[in-house]
CSV table of N, CA and C and ligand atoms in Angstrom, one decimal:
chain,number,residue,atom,x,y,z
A,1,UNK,N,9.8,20.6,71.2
A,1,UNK,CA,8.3,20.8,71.3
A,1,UNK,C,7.9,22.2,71.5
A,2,UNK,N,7.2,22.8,70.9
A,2,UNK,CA,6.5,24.0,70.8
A,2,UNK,C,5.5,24.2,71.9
A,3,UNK,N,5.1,25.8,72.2
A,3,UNK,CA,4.6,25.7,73.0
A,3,UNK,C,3.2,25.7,72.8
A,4,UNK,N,2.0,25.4,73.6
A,4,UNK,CA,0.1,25.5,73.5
A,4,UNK,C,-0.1,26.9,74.3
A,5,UNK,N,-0.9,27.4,73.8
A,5,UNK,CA,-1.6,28.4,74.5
A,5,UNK,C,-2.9,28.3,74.9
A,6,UNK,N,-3.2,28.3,75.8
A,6,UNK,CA,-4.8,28.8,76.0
A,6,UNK,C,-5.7,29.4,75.1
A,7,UNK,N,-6.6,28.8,74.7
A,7,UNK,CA,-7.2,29.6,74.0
A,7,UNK,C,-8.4,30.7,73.9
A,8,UNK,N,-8.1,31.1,75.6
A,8,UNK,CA,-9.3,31.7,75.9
A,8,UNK,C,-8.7,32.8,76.6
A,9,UNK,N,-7.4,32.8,77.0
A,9,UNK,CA,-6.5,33.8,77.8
A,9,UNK,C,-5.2,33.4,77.3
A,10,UNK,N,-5.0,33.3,76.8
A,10,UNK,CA,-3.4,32.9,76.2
A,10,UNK,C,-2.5,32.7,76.9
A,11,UNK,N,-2.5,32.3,78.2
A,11,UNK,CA,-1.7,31.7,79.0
A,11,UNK,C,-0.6,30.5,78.3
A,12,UNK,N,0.4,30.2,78.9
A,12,UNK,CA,1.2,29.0,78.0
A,12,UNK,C,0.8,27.9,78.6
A,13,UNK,N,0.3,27.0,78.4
A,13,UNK,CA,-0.2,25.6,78.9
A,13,UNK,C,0.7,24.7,79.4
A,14,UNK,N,0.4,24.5,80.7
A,14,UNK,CA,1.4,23.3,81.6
A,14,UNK,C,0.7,21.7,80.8
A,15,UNK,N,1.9,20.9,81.0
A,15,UNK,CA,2.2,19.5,80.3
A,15,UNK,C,1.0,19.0,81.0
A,16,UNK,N,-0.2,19.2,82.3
A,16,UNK,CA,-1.3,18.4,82.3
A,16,UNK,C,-2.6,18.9,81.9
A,17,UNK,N,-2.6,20.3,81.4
A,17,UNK,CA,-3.5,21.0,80.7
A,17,UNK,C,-3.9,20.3,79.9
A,18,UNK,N,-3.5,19.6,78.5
A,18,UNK,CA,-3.7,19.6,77.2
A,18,UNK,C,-4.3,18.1,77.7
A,19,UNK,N,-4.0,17.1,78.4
A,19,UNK,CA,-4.9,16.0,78.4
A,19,UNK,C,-5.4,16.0,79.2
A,20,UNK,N,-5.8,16.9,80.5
A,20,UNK,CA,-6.8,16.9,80.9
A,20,UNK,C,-8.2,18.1,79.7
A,21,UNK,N,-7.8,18.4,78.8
A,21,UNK,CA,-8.7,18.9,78.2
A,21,UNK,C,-9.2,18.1,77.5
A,22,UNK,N,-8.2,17.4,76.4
A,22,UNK,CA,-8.8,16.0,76.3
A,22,UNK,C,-9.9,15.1,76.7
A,23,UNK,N,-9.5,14.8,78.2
A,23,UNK,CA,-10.2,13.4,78.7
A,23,UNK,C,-11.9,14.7,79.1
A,24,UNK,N,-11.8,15.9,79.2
A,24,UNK,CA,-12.9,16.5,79.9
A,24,UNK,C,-13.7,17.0,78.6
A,25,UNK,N,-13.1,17.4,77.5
A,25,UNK,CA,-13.8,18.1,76.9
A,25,UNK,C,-14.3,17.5,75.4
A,26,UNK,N,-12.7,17.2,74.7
A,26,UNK,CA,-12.8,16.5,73.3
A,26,UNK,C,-11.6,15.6,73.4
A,27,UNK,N,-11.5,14.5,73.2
A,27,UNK,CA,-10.3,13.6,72.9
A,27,UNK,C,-9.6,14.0,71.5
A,28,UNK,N,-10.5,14.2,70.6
A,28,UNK,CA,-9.4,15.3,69.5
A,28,UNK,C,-9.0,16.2,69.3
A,29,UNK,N,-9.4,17.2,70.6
A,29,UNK,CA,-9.1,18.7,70.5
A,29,UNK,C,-7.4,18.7,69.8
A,30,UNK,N,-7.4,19.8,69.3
A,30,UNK,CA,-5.8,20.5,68.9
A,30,UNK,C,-5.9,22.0,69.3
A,31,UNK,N,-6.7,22.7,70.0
A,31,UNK,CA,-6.3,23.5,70.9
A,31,UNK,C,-7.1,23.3,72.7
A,32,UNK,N,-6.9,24.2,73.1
A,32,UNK,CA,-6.6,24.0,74.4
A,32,UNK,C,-6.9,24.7,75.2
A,33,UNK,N,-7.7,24.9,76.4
A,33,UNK,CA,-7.6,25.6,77.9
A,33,UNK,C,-7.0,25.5,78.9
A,34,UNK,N,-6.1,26.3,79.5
A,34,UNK,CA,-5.9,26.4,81.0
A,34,UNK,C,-7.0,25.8,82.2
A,35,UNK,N,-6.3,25.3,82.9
A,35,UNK,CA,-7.2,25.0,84.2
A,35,UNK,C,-8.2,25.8,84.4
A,36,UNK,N,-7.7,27.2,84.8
A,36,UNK,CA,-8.7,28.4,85.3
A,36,UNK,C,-9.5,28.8,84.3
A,37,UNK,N,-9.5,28.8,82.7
A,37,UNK,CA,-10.6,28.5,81.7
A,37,UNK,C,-11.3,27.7,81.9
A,38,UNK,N,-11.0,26.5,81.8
A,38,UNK,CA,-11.7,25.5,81.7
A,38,UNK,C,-12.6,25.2,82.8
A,39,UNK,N,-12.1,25.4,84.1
A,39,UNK,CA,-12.9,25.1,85.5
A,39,UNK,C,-14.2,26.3,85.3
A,40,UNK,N,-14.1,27.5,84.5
A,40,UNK,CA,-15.1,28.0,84.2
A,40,UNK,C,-16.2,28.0,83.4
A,41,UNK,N,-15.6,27.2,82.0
A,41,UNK,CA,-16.6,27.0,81.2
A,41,UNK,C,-17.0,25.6,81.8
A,42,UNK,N,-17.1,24.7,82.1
A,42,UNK,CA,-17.0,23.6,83.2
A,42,UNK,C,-18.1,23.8,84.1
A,43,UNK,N,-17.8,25.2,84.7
A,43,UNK,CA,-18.5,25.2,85.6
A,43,UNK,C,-18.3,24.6,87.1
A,44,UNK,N,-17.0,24.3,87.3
A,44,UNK,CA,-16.4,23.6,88.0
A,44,UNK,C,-15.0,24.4,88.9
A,45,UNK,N,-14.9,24.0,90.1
A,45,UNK,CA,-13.8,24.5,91.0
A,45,UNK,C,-12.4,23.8,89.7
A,46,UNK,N,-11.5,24.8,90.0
A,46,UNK,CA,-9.7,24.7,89.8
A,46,UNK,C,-9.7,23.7,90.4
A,47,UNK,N,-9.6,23.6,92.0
A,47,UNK,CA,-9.5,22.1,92.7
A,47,UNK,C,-9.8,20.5,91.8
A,48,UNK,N,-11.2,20.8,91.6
A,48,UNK,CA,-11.8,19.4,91.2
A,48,UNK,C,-11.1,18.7,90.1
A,49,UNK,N,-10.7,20.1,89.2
A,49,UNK,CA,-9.7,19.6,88.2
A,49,UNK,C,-8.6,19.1,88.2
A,50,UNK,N,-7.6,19.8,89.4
A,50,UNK,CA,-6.8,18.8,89.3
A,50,UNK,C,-6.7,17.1,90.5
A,51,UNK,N,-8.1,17.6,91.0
A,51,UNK,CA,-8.2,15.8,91.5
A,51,UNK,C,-8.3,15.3,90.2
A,52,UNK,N,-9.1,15.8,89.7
A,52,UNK,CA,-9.4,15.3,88.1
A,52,UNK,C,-8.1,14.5,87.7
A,53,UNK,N,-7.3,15.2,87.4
A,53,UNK,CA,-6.0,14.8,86.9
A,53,UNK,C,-5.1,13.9,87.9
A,54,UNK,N,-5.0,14.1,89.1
A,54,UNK,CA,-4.7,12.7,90.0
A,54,UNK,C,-5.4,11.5,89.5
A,55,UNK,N,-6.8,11.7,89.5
A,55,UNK,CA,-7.6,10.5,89.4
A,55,UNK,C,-7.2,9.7,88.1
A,56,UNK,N,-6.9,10.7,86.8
A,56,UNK,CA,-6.5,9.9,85.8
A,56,UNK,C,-5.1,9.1,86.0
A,57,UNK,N,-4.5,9.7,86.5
A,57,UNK,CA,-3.2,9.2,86.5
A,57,UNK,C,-3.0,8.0,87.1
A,58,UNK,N,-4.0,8.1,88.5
A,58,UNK,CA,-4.0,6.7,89.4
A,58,UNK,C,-4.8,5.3,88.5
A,59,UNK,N,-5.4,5.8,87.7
A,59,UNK,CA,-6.0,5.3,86.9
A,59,UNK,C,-5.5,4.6,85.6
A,60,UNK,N,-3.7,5.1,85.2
A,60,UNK,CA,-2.7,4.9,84.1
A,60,UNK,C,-3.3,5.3,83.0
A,61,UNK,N,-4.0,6.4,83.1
A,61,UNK,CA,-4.2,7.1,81.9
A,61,UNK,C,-3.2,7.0,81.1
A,62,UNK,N,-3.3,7.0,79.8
A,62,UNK,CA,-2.3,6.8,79.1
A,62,UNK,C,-1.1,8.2,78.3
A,63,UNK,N,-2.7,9.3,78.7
A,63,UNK,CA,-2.7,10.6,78.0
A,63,UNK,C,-1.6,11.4,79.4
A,64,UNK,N,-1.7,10.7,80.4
A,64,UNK,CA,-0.8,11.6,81.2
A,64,UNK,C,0.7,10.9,81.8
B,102,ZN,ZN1,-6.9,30.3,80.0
């Protein structure tokens, strides 16, 4: 598997990045933001995001 980059800082994207961009942003995206992108265009705390991502998981998200 090849690596994602951020597409706003080019960061290399951790394995809960890409579906939590997914479930927040586009479920078709093929590229991708970092937490700390994203919580910004968002408009939103780093934190909430990754409750974000607890919640889906508790949830059996399928994407995580
Ligand atoms: Zn970034």
């Amino acid at each position: 598997m090849f690596e994602k980059h951020c597409i706003t800082c080019n960061a290399v994207l951790k394995s809960d990045e890409i579906p939590l961009y997914k479930k927040m942003v586009n479920r078709g995206a093929t590229e991708y933001m970092c937490i700390p992108c994203l919580a910004k265009k968002l408009r939103v705390t780093e934190e909430s995001l990754y409750e974000a991502i607890e919640r889906f998981r508790e949830m059996g998200c399928t994407l995580f």
